[in-house]
Coordinates of C-alpha atoms in Angstrom, one line a residue:
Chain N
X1 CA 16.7 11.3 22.2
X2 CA 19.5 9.3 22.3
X3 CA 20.6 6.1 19.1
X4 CA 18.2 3.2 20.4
X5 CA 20.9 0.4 20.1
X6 CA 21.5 -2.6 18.0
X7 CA 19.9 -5.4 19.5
X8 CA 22.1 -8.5 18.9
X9 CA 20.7 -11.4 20.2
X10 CA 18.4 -14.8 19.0
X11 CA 14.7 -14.5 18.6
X12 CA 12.7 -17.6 20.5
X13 CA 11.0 -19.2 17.7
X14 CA 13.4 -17.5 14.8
X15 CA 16.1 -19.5 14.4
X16 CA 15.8 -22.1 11.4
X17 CA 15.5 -25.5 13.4
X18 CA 12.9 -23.9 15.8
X19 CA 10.8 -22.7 12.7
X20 CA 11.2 -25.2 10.5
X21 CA 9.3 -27.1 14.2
X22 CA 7.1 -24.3 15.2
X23 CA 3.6 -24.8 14.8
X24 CA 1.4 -22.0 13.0
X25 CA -1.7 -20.5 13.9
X26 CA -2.9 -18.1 11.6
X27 CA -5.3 -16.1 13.6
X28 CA -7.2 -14.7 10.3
X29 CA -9.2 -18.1 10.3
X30 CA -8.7 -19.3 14.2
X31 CA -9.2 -16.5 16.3
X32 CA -7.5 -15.4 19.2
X33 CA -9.4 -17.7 21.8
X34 CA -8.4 -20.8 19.9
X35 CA -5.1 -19.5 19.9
X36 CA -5.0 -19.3 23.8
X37 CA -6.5 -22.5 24.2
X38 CA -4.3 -24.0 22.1
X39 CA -1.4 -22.5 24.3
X40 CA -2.9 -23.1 27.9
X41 CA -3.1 -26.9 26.5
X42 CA 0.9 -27.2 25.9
X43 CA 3.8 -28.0 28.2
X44 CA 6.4 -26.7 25.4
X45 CA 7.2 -26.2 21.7
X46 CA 7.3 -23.1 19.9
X47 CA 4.8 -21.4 17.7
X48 CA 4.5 -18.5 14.9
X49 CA 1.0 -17.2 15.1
X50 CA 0.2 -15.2 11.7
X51 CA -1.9 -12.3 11.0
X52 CA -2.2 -10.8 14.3
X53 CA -3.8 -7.4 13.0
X54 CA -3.8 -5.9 16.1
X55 CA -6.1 -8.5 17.8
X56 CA -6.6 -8.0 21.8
X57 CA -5.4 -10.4 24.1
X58 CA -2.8 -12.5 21.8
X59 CA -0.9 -15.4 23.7
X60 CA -2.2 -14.4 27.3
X61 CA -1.8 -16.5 30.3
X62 CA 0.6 -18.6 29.3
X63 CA 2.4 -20.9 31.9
X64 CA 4.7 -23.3 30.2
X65 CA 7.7 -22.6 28.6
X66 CA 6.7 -22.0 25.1
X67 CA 8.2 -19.8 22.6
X68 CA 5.7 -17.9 20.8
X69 CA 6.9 -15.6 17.8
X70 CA 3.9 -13.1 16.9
X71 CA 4.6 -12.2 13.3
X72 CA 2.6 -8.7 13.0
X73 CA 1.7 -6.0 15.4
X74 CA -1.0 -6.7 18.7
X75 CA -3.5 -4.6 20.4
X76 CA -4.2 -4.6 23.7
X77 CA -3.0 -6.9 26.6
X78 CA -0.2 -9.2 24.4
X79 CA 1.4 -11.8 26.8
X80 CA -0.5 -10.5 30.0
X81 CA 0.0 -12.6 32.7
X82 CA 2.7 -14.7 31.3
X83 CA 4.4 -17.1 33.1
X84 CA 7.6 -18.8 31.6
X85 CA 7.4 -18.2 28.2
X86 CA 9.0 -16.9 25.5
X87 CA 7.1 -14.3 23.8
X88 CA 8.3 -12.6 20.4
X89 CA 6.4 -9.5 18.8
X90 CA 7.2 -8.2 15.5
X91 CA 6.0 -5.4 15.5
X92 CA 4.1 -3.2 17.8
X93 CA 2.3 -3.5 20.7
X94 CA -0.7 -1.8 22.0
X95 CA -1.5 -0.6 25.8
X96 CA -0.3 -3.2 28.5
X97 CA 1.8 -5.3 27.1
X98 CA 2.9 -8.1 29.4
X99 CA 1.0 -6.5 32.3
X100 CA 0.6 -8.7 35.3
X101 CA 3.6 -11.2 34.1
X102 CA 5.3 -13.4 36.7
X103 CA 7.7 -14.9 35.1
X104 CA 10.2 -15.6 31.1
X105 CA 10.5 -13.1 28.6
X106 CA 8.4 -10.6 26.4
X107 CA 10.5 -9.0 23.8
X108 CA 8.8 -6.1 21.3
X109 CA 10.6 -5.5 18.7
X110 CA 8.6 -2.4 17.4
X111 CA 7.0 0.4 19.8
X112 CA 5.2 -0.6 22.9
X113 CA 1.9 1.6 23.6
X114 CA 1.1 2.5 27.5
X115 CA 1.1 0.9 30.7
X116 CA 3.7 -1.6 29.4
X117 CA 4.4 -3.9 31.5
X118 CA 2.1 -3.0 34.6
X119 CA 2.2 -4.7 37.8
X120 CA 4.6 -7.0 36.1
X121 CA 5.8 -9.5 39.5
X122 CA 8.8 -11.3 37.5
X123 CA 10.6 -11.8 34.2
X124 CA 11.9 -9.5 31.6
X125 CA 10.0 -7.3 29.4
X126 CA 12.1 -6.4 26.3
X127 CA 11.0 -3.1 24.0
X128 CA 13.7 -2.4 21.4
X129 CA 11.7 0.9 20.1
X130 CA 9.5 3.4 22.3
X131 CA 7.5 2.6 25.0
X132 CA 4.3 5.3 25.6
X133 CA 3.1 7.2 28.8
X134 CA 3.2 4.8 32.5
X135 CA 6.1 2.4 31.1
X136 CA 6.2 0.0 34.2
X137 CA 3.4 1.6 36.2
X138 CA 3.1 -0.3 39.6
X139 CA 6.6 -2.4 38.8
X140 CA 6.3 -5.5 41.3
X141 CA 9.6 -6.8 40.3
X142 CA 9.8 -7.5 36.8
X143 CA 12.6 -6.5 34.8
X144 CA 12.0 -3.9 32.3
X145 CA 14.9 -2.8 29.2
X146 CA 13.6 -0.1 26.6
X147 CA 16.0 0.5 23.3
X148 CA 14.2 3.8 23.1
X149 CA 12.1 6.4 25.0
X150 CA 9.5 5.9 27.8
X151 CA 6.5 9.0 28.1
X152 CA 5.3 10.4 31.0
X153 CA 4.5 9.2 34.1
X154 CA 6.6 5.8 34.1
X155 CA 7.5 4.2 36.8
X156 CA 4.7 5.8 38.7
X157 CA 4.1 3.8 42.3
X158 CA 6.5 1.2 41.2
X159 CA 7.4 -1.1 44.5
X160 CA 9.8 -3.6 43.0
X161 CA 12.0 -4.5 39.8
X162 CA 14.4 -2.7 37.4
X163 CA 13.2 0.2 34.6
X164 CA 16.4 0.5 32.6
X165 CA 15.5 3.2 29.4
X166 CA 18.5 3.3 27.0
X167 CA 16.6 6.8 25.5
X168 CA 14.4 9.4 27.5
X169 CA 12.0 9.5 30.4
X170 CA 9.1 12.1 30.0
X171 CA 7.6 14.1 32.6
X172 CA 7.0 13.0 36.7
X173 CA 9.5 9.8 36.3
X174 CA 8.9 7.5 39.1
X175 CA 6.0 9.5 41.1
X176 CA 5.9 8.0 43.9
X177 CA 7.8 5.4 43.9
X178 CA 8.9 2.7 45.9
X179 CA 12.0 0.4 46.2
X180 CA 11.9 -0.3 42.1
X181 CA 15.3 0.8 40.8
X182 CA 15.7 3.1 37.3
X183 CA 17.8 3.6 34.7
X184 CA 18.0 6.1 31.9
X185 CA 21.0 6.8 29.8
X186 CA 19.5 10.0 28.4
X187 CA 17.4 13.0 30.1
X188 CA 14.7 12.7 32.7
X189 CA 11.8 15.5 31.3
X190 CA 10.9 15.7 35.2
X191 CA 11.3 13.3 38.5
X192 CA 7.6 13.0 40.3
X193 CA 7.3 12.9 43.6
X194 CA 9.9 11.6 46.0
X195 CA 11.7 10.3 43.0
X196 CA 15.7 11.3 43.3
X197 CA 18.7 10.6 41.5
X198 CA 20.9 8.4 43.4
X199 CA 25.0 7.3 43.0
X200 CA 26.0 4.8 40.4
X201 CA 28.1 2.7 42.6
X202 CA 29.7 -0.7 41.1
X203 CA 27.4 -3.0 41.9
X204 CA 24.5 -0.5 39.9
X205 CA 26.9 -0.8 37.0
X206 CA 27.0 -4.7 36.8
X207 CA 23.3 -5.0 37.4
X208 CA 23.1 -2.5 34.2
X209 CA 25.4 -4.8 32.3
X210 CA 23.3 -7.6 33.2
X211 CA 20.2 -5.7 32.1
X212 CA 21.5 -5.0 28.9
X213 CA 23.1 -8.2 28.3
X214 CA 20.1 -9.9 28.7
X215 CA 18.1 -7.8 26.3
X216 CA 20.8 -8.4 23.6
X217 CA 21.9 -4.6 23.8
X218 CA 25.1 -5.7 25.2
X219 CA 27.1 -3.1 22.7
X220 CA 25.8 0.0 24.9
X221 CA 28.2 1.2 27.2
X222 CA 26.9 1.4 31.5
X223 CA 28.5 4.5 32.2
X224 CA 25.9 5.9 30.3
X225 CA 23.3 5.3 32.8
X226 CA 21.9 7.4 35.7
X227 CA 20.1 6.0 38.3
X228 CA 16.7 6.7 40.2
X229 CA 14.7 6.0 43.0
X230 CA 12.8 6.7 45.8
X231 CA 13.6 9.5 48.3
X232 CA 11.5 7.6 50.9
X233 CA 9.9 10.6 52.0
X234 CA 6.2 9.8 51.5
X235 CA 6.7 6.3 53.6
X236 CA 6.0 7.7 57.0
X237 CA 3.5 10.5 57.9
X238 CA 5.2 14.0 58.7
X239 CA 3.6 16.1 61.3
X240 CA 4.7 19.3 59.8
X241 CA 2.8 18.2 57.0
X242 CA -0.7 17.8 59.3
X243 CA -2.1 20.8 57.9
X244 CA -2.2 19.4 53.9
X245 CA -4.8 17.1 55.3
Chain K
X1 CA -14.7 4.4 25.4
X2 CA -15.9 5.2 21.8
X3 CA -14.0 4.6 18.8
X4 CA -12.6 7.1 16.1
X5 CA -11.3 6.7 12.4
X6 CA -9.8 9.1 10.2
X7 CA -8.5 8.2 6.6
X8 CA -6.8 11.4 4.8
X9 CA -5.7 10.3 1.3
X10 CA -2.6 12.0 -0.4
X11 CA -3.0 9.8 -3.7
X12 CA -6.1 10.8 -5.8
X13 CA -6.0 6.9 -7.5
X14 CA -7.4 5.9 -4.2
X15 CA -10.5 8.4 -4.0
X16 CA -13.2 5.6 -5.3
X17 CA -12.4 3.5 -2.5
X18 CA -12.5 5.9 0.4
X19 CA -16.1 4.7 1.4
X20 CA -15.1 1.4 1.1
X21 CA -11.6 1.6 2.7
X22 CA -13.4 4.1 6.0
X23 CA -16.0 1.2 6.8
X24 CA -14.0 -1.4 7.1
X25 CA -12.0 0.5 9.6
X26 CA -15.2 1.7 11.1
X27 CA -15.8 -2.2 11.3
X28 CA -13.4 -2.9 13.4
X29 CA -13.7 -0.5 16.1
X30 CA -18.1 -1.2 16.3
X31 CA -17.0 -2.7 19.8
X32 CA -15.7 0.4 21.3
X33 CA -19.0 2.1 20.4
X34 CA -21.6 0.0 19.6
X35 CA -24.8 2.5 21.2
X36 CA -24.2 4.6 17.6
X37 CA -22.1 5.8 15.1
X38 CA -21.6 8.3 12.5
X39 CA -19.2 9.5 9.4
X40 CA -18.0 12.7 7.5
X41 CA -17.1 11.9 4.0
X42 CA -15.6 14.7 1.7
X43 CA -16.8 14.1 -1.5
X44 CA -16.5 15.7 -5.0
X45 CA -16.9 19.6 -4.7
X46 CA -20.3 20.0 -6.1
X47 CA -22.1 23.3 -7.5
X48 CA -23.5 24.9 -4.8
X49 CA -23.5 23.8 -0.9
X50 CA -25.3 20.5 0.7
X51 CA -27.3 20.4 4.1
X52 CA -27.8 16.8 5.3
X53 CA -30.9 17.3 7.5
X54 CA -32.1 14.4 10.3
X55 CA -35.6 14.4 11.0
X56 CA -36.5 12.7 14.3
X57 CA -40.3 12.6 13.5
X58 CA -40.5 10.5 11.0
X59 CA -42.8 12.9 9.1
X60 CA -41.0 15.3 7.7
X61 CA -42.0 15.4 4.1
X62 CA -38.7 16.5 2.4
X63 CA -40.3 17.3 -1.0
X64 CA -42.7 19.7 0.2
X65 CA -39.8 21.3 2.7
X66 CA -37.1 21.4 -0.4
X67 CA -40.0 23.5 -2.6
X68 CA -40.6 26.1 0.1
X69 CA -37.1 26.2 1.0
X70 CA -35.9 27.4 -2.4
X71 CA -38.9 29.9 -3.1
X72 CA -38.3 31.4 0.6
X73 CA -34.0 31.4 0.0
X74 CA -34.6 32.1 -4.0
X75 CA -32.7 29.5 -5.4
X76 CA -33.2 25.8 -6.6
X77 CA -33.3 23.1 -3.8
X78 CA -33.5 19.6 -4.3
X79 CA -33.3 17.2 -1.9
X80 CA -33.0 13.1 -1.3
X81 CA -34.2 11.1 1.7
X82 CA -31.9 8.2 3.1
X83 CA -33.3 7.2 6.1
X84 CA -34.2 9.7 8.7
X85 CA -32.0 12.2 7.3
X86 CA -32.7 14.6 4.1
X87 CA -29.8 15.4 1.6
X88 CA -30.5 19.3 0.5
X89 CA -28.7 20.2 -2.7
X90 CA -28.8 24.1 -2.6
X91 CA -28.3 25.9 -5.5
X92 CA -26.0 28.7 -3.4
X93 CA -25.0 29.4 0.2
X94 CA -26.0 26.7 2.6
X95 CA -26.4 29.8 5.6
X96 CA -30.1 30.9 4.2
X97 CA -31.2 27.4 4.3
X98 CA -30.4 26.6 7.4
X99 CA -31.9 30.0 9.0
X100 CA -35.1 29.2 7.2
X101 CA -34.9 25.7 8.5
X102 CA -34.3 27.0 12.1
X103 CA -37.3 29.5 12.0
X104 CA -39.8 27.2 10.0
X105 CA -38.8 23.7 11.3
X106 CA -37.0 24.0 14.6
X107 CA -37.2 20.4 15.3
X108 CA -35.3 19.0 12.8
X109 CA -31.4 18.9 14.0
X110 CA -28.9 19.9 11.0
X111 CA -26.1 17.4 11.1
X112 CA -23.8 18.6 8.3
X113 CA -23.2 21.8 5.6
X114 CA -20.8 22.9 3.1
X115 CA -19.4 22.3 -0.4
X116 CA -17.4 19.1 0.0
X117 CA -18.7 17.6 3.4
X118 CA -21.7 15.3 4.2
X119 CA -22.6 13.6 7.4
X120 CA -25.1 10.8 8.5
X121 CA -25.0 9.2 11.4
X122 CA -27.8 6.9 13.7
X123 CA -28.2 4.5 16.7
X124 CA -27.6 1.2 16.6
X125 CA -24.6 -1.4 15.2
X126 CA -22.3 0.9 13.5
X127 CA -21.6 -1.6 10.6
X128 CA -25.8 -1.2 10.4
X129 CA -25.3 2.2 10.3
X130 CA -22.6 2.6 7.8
X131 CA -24.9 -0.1 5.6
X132 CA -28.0 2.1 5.8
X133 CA -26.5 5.8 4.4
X134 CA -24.1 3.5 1.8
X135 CA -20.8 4.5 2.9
X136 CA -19.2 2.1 1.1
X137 CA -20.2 3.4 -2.4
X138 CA -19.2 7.2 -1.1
X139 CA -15.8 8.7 -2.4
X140 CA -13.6 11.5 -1.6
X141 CA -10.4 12.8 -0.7
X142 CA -10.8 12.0 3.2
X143 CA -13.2 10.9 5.9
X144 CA -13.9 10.6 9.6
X145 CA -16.2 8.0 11.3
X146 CA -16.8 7.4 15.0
X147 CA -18.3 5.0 17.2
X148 CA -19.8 6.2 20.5
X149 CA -20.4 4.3 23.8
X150 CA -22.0 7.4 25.4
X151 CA -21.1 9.2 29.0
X152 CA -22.1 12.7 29.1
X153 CA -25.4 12.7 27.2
X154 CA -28.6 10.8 25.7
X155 CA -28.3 7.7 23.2
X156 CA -30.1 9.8 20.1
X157 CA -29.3 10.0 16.9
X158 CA -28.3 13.5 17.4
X159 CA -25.9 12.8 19.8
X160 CA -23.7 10.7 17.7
X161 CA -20.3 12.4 15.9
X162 CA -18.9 13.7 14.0
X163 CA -20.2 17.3 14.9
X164 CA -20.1 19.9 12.3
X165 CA -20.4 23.8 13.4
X166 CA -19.0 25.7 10.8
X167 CA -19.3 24.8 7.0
X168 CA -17.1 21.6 5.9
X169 CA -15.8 21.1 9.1
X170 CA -16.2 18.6 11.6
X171 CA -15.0 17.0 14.5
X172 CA -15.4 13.2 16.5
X173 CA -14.1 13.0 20.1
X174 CA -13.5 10.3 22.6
X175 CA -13.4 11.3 25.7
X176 CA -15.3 13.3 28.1
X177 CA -15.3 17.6 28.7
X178 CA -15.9 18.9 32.2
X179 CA -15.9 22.0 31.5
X180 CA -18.5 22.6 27.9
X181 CA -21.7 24.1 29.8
X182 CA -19.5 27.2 30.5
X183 CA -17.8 26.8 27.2
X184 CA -21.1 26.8 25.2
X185 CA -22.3 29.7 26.7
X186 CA -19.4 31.7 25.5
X187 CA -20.0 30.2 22.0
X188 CA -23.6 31.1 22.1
X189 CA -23.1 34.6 22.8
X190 CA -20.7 34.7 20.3
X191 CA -22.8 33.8 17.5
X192 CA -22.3 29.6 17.5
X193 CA -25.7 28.0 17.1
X194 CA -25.8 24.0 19.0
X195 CA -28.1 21.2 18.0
X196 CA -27.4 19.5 20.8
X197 CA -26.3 19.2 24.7
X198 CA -23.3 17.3 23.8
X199 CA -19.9 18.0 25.3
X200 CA -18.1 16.8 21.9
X201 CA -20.1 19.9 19.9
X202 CA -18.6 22.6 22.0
X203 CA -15.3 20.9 21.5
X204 CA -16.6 21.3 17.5
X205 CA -17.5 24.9 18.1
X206 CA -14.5 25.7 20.0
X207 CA -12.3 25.0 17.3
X208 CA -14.7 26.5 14.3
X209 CA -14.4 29.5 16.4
X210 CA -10.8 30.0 16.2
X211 CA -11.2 29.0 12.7
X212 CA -12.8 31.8 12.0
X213 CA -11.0 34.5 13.8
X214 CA -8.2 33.1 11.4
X215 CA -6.0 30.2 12.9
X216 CA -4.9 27.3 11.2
X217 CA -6.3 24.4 12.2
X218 CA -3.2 23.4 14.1
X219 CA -3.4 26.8 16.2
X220 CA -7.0 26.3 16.7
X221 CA -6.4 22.8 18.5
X222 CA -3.8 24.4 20.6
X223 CA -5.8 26.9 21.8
X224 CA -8.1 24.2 22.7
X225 CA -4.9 22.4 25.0
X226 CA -5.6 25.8 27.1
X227 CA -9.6 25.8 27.0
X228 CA -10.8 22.2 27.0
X229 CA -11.0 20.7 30.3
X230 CA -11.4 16.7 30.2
X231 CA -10.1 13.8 28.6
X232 CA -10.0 13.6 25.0
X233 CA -8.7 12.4 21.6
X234 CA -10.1 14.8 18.6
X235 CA -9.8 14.3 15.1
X236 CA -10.6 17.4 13.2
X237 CA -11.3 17.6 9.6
X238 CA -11.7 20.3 7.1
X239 CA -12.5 21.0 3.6
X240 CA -8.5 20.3 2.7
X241 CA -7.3 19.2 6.1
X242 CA -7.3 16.8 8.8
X243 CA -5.8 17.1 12.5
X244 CA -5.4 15.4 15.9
X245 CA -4.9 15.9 19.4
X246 CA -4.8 13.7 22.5
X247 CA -5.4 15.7 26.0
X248 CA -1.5 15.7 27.7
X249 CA -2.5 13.2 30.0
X250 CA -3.5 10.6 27.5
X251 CA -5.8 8.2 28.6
X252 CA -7.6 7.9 25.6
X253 CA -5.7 6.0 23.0
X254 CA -4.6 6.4 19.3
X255 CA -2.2 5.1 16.4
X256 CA -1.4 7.4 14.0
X257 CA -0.2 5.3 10.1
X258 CA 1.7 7.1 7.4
X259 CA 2.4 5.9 4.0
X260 CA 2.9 8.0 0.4
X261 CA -0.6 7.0 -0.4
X262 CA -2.3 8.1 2.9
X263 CA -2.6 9.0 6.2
X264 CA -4.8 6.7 8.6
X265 CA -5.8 7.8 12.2
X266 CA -7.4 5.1 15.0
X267 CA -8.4 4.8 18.3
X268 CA -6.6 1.4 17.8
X269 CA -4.5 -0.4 15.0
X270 CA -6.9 -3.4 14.2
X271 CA -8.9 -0.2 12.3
X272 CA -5.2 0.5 9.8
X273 CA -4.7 -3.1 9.6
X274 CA -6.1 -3.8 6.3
X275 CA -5.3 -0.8 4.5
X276 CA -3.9 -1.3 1.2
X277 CA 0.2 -0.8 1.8
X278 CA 0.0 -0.6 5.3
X279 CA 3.2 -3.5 5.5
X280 CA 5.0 -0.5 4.5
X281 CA 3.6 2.1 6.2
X282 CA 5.1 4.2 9.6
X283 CA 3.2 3.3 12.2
X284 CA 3.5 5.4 15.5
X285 CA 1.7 6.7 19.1
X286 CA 1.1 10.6 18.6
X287 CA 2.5 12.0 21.5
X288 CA 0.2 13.1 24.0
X289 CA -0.7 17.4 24.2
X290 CA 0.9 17.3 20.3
X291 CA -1.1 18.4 17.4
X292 CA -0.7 16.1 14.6
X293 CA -1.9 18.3 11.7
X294 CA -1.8 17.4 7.5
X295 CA -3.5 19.3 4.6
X296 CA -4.2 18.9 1.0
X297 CA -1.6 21.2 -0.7
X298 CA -3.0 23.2 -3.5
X299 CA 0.0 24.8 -4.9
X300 CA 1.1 21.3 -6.9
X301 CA -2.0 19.3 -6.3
X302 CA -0.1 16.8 -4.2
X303 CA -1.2 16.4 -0.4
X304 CA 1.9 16.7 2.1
X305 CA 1.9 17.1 5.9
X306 CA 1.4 20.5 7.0

């Protein structure tokens, strides 16, 4: 596995004029629905919620810009759906974090678990450690950066969007796939099906810089990069291949 | 779904909290199995080996089975009622007590045996569950709990992990086995004697068997990588060891927490949360078709990974 990098950038919620502003919520004594209410009922401001303990379903459904710093590790579902906010974990994240999300940013500063960022349509979804097995399954056109490693199977049917993996891909990398475009600096365990790697030209290398710029890894070099995608070979039936039905 | 907890301690200071520290991480998974539930706790080696018994009656009169137990096996028997279930203290083996049992009561289902281990386990609200056998006054060097939302078999008390089939060992699944009728019937001919129809026991079985033909416990699991057809997370515990393994496609979930004090396994990390140190501790996703294997070392008395 390659060095995850250094990620050099501000934290929503984390500088000292936001958090001296931010309102808490401590979710040992409110609970995670309260929390969401409280969310779906703001336009903007930023929050530290407390005491996550691995609670389901922390700051989901959000559609304002709001920057929410989670100070702990979440369980399943963290920032699902999210639309325009800013959404800071520190710490880990269970299965499916920021699936479904249209739109802002998710960052995870600790390990993601799997199915990160499924079906995501929009926005960027920020994991600075490891992401587990089907990393940006179904990608519908989010943006996704990963400091480390992704397991197996990510990528798998993804139509739309960016995977870029600064560390490894596991086995059957982008099954599947359809017009998403991947990254990975370090090695691919296995492609899936109709998954092939594809030219670096220079317009793949400033959309890499971008990508990493944007996640605050902007010290890792684009030449490092392969890239990925789909052969197109399952997208129209073959009648050499009548006799597999 | 189902839910699974494993707490291995390394630092004997925390051994009189182990039944307090398991429930509360049993606690918090009661939603992923709230049909029943069921723990392994290794206590204090004791003289002599313990049977925990469940009687599904409702009539079993323990005394009188305890004082014809011992003058059939020979030795002194004593044994406690909690609940349903009856604690035999056997003065000796535990093997000629549960033959005896078998022959002379074949409708009672034995759920545990062994020097160290005990298990109890019933339907209903796990936290209920945990409350009714006192888990939280139990101590020991490591534990296993489970809660079970059941697929491949009934909602009885029998059914619930963990699922002991050799002596001191036991093992709690989530998952599902497609392949255990063909399994147990290899296991039967091969001496293995089942309680119950239950997938998760031939996944038990599997692994005692290996066990006994002399693997470690990490061999044994990969063995089962080969064998075991279905989707799974085990957790395996012996009388010095504990050990997991997730199926390679890894659809069923855990977190895996390290610290110098102990080593904490869950189906999620709401069950670690609120261990003492855990602010500290390494926290990580056990890579899918890995073993995961530690044991208590007894060359210095300090408990490393294997």
């Amino acid at each position: 596995m390659t060095v995850a990098p250094t990620p050099n950038r501000a934290i929503p919620g984390q500088n000292t004029t936001e958090q001296a502003d931010a309102t808490l919520v401590d979710l040992a004594e409110g609970g995670v629905r309260a929390l969401n209410s409280l969310l779906h009922g703001t336009d903007d401001g930023a929050f530290r919620v407390v005491n996550p303990n691995g609670a389901h379903a922390v700051a989901v459904g959000l559609n304002a810009p709001l920057a929410v710093t989670v100070e702990g590790h979440v369980g399943y579902y963290c920032a699902g759906m999210n639309k325009a906010a800013q959404i800071a974990v520190m710490g880990n994240a269970g299965t499916g974090v920021a699936e479904n999300m249209m739109s802002g940013q998710v960052t995870v500063h600790g390990n993601a678990s799997q199915s990160a960022g499924a079906s995501a349509h929009g926005g960027t979804l920020v994991i600075d450690g490891n992401a587990a097995a089907r990393c940006a399954i179904s990608l519908k056109g989010a943006d996704i950066v990963v400091g480390g490693s992704v397991g197996h199977m990510s990528a798998f049917m993804a139509q739309s969007g960016r995977l870029l993996v600064c560390g490894d891909a596991g086995d059957a990398l982008g099954d599947s796939i359809y017009e998403a475009r991947l990254y990975v600096a370090g090695t691919v365990k296995s492609l899936g099906a109709d998954c092939v790697e594809k030219e670096m030209r220079d317009e793949h290398l400033a959309e890499v810089a971008v990508l990493l710029a944007r996640a605050g890894f902007g010290d890792v070099d684009p030449v490092s990069f392969r890239r990925y995608g789909s052969a197109r070979r399952l997208y129209h039936f073959e009648v050499d291949n009548a006799g597999a039905y | 779904m189902c839910g699974i907890v494993g707490l291995f301690l390394k630092d004997p200071a925390l051994e009189s909290r182990l039944g307090r520290l398991t429930a509360a991480m049993l606690h918090e998974m009661r939603e992923r199995g709230p049909d029943s539930a069921g723990f392994a706790v290794y206590g204090p080696a004791r003289n002599g080996e313990t049977l925990v018994v469940l009687d599904r009656s409702g009539e079993a009169a323990w005394p009188e089975i305890a004082a014809q137990m011992g003058a059939a096996i020979g030795t002194a028997v004593g044994c406690r009622p909690v609940g349903d279930h009856g604690v035999f203290q056997i003065d000796g083996a535990a093997g000629p007590a549960r033959d005896w049992l078998a022959l002379h009561h074949p409708g009672l289902v034995v759920l545990s045996y062994g020097k160290r281990m005990q298990i109890f386990k019933g339907r209903g609200d796990p936290d209920a569950v945990a409350a009714r056998f006192g888990l939280a006054e139990m101590t020991g060097s490591h534990a296993l709990a489970h809660t079970r939302m059941a697929t491949e078999s009934a909602v009885v008390t029998e059914g619930s992990h963990p699922f002991a089939t050799a002596p001191d060992q036991c093992l709690v699944h989530n998952g599902s086995l497609s392949n255990h009728n063909r399994l147990r019937r290899g296991l039967i001919v091969n001496g293995i004697r089942f309680e119950t129809a239950n997938d998760s026991e031939v996944a038990a079985a599997f692994v005692s068997a290996r066990l006994s033909e002399g693997a470690s416990l990490a061999e044994a699991l990969e063995a089962g990588l080969k064998e075991l057809d279905g989707f799974y997370t085990f957790a395996v515990a012996t009388a010095d060891g504990l050990a997991i393994l997730r199926d390679p496609i890894a659809c069923k979930p855990a977190v895996l927490a390290e610290t110098d004090q102990w080593v904490a396994m869950a189906s999620e990390f709401r069950a670690i949360a609120a261990l003492p140190g855990v602010e500290s501790a390494r926290i990580w996703e056990p890579e899918p078709g890995v073993v995961h294997a530690w044991s208590h070392s007894p060359h210095d008395g300090r408990r490393q990974a294997a």
